[in-house]
mmCIF file of C-alpha atoms in Angstrom:
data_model
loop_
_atom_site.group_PDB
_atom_site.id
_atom_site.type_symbol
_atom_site.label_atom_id
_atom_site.label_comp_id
_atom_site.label_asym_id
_atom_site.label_seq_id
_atom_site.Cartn_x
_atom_site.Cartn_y
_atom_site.Cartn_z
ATOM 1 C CA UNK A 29 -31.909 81.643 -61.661
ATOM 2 C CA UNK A 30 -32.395 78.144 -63.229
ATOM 3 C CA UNK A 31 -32.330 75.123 -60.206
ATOM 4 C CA UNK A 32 -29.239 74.217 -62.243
ATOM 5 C CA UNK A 33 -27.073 77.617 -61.894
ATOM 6 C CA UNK A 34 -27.851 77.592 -57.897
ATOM 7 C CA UNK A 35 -26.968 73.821 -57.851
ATOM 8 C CA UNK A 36 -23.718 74.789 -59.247
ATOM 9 C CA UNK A 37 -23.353 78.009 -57.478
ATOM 10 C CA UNK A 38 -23.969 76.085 -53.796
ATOM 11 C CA UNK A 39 -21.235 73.528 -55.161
ATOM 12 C CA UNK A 40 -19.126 76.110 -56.382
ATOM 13 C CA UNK A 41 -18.911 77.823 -53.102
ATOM 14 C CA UNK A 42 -18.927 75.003 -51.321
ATOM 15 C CA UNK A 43 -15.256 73.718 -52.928
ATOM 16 C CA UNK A 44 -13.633 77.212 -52.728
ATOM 17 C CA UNK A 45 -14.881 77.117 -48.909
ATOM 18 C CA UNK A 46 -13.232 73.616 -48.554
ATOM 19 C CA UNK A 47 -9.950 74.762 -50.582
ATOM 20 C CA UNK A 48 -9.858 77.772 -48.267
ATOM 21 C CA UNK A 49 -9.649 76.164 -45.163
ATOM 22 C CA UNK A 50 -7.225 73.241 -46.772
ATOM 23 C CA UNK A 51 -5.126 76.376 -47.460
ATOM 24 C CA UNK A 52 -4.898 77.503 -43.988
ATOM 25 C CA UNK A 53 -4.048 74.311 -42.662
ATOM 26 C CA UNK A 54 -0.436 74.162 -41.705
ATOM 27 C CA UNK A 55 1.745 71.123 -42.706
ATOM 28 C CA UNK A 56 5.122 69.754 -40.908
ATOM 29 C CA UNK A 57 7.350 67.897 -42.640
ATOM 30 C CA UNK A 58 9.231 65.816 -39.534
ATOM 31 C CA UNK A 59 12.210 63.568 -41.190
ATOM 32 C CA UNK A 60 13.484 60.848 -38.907
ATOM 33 C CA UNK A 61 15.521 58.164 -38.747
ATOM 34 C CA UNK A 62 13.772 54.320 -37.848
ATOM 35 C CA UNK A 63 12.859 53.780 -34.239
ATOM 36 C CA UNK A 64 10.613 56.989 -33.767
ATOM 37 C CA UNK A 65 7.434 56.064 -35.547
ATOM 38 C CA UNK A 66 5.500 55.080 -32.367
ATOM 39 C CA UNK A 67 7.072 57.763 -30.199
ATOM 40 C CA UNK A 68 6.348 61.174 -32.920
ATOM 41 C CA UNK A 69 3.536 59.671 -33.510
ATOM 42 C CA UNK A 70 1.980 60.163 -29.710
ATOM 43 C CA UNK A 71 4.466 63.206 -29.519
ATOM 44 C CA UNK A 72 3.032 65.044 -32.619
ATOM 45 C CA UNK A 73 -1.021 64.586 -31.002
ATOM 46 C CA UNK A 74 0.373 66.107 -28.152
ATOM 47 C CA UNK A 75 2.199 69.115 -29.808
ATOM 48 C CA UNK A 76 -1.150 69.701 -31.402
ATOM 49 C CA UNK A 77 -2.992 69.969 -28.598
ATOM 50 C CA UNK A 78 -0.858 72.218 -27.219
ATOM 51 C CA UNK A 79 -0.646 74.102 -30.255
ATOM 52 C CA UNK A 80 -4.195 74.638 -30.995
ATOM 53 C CA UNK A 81 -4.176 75.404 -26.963
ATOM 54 C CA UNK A 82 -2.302 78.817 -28.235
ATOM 55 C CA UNK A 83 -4.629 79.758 -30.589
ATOM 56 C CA UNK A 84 -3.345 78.605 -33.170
ATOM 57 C CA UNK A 85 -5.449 76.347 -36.306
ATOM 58 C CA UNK A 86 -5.319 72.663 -36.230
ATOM 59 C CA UNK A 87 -1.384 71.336 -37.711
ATOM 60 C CA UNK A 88 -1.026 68.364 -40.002
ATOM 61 C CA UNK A 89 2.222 66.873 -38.944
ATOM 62 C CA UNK A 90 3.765 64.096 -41.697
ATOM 63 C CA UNK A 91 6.057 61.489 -40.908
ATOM 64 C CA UNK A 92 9.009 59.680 -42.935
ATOM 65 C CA UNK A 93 11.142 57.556 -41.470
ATOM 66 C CA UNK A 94 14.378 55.199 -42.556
ATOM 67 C CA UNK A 95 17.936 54.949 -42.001
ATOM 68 C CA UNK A 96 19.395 58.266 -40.713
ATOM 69 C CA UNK A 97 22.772 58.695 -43.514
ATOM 70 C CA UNK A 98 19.295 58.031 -46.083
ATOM 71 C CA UNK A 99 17.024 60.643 -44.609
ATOM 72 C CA UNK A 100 19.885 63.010 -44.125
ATOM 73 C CA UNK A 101 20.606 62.158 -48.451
ATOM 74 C CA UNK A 102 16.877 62.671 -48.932
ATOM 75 C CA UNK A 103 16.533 65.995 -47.761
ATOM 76 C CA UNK A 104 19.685 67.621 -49.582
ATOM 77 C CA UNK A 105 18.005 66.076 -52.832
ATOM 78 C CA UNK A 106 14.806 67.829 -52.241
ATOM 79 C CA UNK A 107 12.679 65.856 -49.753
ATOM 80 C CA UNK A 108 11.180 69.396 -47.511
ATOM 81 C CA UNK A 109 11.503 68.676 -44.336
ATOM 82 C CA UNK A 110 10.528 71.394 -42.080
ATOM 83 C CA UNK A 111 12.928 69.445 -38.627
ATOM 84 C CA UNK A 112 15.048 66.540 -38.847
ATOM 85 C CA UNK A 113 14.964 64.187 -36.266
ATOM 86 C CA UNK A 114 18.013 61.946 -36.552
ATOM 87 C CA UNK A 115 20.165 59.194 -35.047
ATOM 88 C CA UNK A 116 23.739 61.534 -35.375
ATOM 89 C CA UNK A 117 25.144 64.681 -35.410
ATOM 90 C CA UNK A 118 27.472 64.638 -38.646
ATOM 91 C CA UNK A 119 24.056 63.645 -40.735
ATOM 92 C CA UNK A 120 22.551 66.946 -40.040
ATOM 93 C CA UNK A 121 26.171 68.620 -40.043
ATOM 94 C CA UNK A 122 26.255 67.024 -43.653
ATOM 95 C CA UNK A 123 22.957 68.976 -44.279
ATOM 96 C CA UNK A 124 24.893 72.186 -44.340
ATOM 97 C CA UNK A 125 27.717 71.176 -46.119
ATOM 98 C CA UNK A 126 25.722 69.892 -48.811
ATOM 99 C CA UNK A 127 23.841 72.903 -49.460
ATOM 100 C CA UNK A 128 23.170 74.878 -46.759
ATOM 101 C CA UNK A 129 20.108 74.047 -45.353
ATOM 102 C CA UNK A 130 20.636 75.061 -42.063
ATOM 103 C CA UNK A 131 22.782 77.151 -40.536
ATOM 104 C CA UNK A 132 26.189 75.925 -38.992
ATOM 105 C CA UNK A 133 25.444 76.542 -35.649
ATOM 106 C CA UNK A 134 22.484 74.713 -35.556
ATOM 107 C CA UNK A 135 23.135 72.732 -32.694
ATOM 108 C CA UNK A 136 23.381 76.156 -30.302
ATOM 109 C CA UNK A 137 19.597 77.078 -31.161
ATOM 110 C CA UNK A 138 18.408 74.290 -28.267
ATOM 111 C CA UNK A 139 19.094 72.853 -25.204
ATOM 112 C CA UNK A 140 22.118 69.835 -24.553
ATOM 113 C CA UNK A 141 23.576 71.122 -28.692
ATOM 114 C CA UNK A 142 19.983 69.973 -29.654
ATOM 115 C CA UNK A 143 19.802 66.624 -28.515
ATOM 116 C CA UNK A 144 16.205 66.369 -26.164
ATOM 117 C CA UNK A 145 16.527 62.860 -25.299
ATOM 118 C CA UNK A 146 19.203 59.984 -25.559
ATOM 119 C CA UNK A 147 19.194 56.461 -25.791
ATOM 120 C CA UNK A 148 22.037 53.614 -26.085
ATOM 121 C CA UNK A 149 23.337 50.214 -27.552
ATOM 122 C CA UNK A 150 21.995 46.752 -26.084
ATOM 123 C CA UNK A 151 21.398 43.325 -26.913
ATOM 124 C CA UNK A 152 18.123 41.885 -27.770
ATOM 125 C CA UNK A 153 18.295 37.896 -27.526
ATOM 126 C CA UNK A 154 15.702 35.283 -27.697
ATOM 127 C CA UNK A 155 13.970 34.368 -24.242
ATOM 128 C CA UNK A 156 16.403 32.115 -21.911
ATOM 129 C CA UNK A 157 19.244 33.502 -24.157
ATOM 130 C CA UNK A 158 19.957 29.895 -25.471
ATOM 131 C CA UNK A 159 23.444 30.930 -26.716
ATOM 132 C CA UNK A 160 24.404 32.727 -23.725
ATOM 133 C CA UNK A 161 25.085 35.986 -24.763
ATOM 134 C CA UNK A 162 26.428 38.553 -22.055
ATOM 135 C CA UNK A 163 28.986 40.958 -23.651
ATOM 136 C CA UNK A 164 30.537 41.807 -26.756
ATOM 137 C CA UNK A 165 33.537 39.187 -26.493
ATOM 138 C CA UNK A 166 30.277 36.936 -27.285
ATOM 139 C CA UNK A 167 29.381 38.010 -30.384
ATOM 140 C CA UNK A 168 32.568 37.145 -32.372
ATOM 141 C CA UNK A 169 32.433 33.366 -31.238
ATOM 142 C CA UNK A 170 31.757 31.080 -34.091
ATOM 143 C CA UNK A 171 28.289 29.799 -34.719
ATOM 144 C CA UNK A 172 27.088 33.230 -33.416
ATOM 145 C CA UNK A 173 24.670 35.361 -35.445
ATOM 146 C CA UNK A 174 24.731 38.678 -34.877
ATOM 147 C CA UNK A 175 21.800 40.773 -36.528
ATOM 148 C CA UNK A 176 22.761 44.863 -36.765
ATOM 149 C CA UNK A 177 22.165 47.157 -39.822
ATOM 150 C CA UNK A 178 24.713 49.074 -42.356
ATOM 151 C CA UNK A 179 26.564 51.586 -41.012
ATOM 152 C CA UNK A 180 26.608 53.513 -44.562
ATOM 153 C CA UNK A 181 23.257 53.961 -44.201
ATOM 154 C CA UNK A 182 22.077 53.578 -40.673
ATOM 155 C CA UNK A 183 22.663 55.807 -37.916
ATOM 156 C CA UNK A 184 22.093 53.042 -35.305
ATOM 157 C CA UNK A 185 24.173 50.626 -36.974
ATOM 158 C CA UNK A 186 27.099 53.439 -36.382
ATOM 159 C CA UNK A 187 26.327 53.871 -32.922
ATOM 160 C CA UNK A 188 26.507 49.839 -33.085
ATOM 161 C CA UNK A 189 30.010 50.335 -34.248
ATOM 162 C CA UNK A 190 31.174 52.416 -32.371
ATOM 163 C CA UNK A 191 29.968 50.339 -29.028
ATOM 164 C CA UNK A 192 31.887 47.893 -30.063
ATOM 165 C CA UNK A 193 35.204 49.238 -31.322
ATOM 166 C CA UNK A 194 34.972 51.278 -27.356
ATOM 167 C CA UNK A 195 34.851 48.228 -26.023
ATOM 168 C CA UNK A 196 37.368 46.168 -28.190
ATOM 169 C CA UNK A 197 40.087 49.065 -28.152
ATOM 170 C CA UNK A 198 39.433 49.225 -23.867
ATOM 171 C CA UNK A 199 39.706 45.552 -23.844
ATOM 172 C CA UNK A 200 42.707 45.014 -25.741
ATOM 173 C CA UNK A 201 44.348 48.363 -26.245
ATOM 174 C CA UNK A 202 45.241 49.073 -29.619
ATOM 175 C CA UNK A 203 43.408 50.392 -32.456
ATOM 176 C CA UNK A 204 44.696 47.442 -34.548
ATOM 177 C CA UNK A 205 43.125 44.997 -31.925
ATOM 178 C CA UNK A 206 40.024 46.852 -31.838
ATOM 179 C CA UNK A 207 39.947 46.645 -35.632
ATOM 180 C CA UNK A 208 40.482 42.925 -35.448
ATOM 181 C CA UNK A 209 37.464 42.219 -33.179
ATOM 182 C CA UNK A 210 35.460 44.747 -35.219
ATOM 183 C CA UNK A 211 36.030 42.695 -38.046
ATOM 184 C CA UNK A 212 35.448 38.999 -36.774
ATOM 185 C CA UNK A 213 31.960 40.521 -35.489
ATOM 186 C CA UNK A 214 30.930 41.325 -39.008
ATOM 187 C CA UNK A 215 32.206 38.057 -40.202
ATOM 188 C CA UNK A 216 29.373 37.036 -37.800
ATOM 189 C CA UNK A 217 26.735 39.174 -39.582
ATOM 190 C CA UNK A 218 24.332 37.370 -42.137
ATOM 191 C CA UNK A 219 22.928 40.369 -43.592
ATOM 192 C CA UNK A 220 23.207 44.166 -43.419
ATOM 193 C CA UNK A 221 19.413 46.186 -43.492
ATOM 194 C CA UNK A 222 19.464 49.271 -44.504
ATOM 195 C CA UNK A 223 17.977 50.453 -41.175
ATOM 196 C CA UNK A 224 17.146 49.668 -37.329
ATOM 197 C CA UNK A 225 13.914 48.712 -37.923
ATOM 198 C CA UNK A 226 14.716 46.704 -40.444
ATOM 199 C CA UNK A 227 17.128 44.850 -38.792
ATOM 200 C CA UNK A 228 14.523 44.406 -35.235
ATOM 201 C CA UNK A 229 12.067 43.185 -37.803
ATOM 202 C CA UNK A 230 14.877 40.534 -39.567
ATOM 203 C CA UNK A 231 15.732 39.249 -36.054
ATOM 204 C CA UNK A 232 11.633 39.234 -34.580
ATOM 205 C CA UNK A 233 9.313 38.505 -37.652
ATOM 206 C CA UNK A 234 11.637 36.765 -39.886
ATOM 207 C CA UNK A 235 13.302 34.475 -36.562
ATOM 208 C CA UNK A 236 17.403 35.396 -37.954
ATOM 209 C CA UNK A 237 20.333 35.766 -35.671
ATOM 210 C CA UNK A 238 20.742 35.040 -32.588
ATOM 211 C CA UNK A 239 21.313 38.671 -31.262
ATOM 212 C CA UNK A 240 19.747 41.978 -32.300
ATOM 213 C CA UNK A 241 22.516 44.924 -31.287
ATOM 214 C CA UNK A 242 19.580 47.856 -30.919
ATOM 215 C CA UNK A 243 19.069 51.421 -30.016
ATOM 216 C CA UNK A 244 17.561 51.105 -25.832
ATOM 217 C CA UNK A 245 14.117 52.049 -27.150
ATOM 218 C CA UNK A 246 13.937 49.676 -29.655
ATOM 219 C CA UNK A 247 14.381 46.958 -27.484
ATOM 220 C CA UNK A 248 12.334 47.914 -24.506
ATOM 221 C CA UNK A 249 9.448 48.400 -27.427
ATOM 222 C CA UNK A 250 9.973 45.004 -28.654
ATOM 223 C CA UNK A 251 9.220 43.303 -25.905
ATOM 224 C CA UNK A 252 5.993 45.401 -25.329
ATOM 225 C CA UNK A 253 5.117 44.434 -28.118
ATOM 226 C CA UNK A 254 6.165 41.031 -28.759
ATOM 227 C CA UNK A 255 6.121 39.866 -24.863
ATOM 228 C CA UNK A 256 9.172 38.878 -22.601
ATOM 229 C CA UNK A 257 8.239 35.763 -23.097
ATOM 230 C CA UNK A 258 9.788 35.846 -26.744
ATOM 231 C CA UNK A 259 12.870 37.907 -25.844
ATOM 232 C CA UNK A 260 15.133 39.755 -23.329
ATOM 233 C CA UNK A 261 17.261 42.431 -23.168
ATOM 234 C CA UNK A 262 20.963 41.998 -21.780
ATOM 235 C CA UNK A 263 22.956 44.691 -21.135
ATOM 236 C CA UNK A 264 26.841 45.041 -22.175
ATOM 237 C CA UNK A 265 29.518 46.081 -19.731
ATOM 238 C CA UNK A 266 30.096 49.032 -21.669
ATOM 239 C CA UNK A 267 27.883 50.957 -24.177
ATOM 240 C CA UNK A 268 28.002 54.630 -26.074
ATOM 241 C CA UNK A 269 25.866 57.465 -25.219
ATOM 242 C CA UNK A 270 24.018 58.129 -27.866
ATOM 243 C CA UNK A 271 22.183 61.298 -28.734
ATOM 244 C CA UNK A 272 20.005 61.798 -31.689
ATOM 245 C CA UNK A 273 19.943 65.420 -32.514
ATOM 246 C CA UNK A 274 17.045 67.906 -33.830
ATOM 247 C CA UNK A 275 16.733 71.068 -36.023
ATOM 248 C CA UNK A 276 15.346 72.834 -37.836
ATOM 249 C CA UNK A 277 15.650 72.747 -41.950
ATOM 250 C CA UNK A 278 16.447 76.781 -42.727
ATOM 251 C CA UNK A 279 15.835 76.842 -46.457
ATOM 252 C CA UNK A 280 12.813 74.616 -46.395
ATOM 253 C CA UNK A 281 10.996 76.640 -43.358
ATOM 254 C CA UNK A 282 11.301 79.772 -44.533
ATOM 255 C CA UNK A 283 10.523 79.384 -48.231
ATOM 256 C CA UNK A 284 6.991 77.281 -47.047
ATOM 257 C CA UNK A 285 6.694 80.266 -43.634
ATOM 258 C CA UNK A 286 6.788 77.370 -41.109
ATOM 259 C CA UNK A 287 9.655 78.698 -39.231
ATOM 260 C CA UNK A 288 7.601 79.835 -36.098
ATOM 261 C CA UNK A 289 5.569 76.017 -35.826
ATOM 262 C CA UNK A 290 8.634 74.392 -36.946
ATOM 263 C CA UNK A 291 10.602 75.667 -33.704
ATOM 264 C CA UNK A 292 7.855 75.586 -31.339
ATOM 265 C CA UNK A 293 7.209 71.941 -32.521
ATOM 266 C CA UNK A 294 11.303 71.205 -31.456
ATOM 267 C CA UNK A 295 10.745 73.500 -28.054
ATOM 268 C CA UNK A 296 8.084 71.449 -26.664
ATOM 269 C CA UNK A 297 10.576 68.057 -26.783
ATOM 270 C CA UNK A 298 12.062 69.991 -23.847
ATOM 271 C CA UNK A 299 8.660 70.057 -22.446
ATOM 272 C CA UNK A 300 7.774 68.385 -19.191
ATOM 273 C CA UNK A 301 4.967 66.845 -21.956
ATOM 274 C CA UNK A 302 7.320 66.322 -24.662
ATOM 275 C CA UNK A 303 10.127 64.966 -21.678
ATOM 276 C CA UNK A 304 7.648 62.539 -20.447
ATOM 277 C CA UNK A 305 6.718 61.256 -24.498
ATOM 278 C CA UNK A 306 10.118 59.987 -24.832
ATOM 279 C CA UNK A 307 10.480 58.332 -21.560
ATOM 280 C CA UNK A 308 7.143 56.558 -21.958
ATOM 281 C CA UNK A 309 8.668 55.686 -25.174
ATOM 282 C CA UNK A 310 11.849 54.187 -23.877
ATOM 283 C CA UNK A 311 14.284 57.157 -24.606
ATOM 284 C CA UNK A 312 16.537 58.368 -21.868
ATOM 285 C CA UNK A 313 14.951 62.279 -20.923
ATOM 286 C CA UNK A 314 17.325 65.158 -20.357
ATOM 287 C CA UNK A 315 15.109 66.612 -18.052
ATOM 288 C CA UNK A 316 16.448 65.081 -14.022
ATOM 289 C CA UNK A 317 13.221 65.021 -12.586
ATOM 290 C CA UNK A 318 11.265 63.091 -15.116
ATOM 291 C CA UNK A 319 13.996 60.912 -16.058
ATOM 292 C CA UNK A 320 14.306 60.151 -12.120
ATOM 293 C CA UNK A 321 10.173 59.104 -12.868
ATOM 294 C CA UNK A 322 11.227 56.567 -14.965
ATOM 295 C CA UNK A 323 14.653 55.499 -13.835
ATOM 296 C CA UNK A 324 13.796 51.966 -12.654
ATOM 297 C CA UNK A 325 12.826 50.978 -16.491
ATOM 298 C CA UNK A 326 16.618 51.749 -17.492
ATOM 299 C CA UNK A 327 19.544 49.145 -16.653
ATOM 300 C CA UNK A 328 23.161 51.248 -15.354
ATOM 301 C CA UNK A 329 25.454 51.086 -18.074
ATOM 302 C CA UNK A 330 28.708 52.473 -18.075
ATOM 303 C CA UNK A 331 28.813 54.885 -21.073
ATOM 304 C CA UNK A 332 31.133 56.183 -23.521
ATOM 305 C CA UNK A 333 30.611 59.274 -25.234
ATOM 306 C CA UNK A 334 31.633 60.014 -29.269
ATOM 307 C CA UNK A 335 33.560 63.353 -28.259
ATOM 308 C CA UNK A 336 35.442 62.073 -25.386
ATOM 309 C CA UNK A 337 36.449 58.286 -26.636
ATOM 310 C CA UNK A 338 36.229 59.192 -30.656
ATOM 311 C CA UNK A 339 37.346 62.789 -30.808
ATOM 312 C CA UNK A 340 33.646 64.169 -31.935
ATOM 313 C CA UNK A 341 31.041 63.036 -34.798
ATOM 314 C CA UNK A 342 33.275 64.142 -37.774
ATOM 315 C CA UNK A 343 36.210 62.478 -36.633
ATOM 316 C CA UNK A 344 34.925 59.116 -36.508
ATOM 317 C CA UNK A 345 32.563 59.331 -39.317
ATOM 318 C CA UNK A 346 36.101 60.155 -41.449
ATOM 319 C CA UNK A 347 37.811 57.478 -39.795
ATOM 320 C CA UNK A 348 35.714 54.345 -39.653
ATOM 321 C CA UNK A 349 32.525 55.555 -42.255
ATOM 322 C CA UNK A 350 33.674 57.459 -44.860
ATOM 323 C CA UNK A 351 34.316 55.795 -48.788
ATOM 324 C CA UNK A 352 37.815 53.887 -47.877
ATOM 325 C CA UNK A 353 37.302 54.404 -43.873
ATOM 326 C CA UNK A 354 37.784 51.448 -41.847
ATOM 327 C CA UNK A 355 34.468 49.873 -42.255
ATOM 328 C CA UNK A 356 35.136 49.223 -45.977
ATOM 329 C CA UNK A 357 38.250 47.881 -45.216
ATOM 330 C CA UNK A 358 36.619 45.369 -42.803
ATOM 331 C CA UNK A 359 33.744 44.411 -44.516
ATOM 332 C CA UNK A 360 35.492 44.158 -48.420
ATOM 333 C CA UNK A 361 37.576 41.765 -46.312
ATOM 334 C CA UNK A 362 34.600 39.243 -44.687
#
């Protein structure tokens, strides 16, 4: 054989060796909404680990992340996703109407209807909070700028809302009220991002607003990174419970034959590995003895939660979200 024909023969085998073991590499598809970057990206090393700890080959897990209603859009127009991460409920409920990616009951299939951590609503101000900032009557003073994302496509921006109507309608009592205040605080809103991060970046990097209405984790991860010499956090006297959900995408899994990674990869959230991940990362744990670890790093807040003060997900996404719903009506007003 020529020095030619083995040259091409070692290069030939070489490539079908490399293709071979790019083949058995397994890829997951995590879709998100803004605020997890730093948190899946630590989680997913540690998943892994723990997965090649099994016996199982080395995983490639890929990340995309934007506002929550826009991932949730992405993935019923193709984008496979083997889990979705979000920021609400009704985005991966619209994931079955839309085409039946997943099953109806997917919120059974884990722990606390699939929600492995939680998180809440707080203000982010500038250090010495220099317009003296302390509650949501605050933010619809005049001269106040209030930074906070678009609730069409943002699932923070939502929970944003939602904070505040709670606290509007338990202030002044009516719905009418509540809509009132609702709307004077987006009269106070310069600009709507598409997304939470977004929005943090608008009120750090770019120096707009005066207050930054953010998820918990967001917040707490701002001033790690930024110092609290820049900003502070201040906590309302009454906040919403929020808790992004998880699942697994049916159709997608089980035409690429991820199913068994893709729910192991959920499973260890619930972890005492995955538990402590989110807590390092500022989210709220569901498990009591790690979250009593970190319990010091969270202010009290007194809570509302979407089923008991809004009726459940759907409910308010029809009332105040939906084409026509009450934030249209508000904002077509400003």
């Amino acid at each position: 054989m020529s020095i030619y024909r083995r040259r091409l023969s070692f290069f030939t085998g070489l490539l079908l060796a490399t293709v071979a073991v790019t083949a058995q590499a397994q890829t997951l598809l995590n879709v998100s909404y803004d605020p997890t970057r730093e948190f899946y990206s630590d989680f997913n090393r540690a998943f892994n680990q723990h997965w090649q700890a099994q016996g199982h080959e080395a995983l490639q897990v890929q990340q995309s992340h934007a506002g929550s209603g826009k991932q949730a859009r992405s993935v019923s127009e193709g984008l496979r996703a083997d889990v979705v991460t979000l920021a609400l409920a009704v985005d991966i409920d619209e994931l079955h109407r839309s085409g039946n990616w997943l099953a109806k009951d997917w919120k059974n299939r884990l722990p606390n209807d699939s929600t492995p951590y939680t998180s809440t609503i707080v203000f982010l101000v500038r250090k010495g909070n220099p317009k003296q900032i302390q509650d949501w009557g605050d933010l619809v003073k005049p001269g106040i700028s209030v930074i906070t994302p678009n609730p069409k496509t943002s699932g923070g921006a939502r929970w944003n809302f939602l904070a505040a109507w709670a606290y509007a309608k338990q202030a002044f009592g009516s719905e009418q009220q509540a809509q009132d205040f609702v709307q004077r605080l987006y009269a106070n809103v310069p600009v709507l991002d598409s997304g939470a991060r977004a929005a943090s970046n608008t009120f750090t990097n770019n120096g707009m607003g005066d207050v930054l209405l953010a998820w918990e984790n967001e917040a707490y991860l701002t001033l790690k990174e930024h110092g609290a010499d820049s900003f502070e956090i201040i906590a309302p006297s009454i906040s919403i419970l929020a808790e992004p959900p998880v699942a697994v995408v049916d159709r997608n899994v089980d035409r690429k034959g991820t199913r068994v990674v893709a729910e192991a990869y959920l499973q260890y959230l619930y972890s005492d590995v995955g538990q402590r991940i989110a807590a390092e990362h500022f989210y709220r744990p569901r498990n009591a003895a790690i979250a009593k670890e970190f319990a010091e790093q969270f202010a009290p807040l007194k809570l509302v939660t979407i089923d008991g003060f809004f009726g459940g997900w759907q409910a308010a996404q029809t009332q105040f979200f939906n084409d026509g719903g009450v934030f249209d009506q508000i904002y077509q007003e400003q």
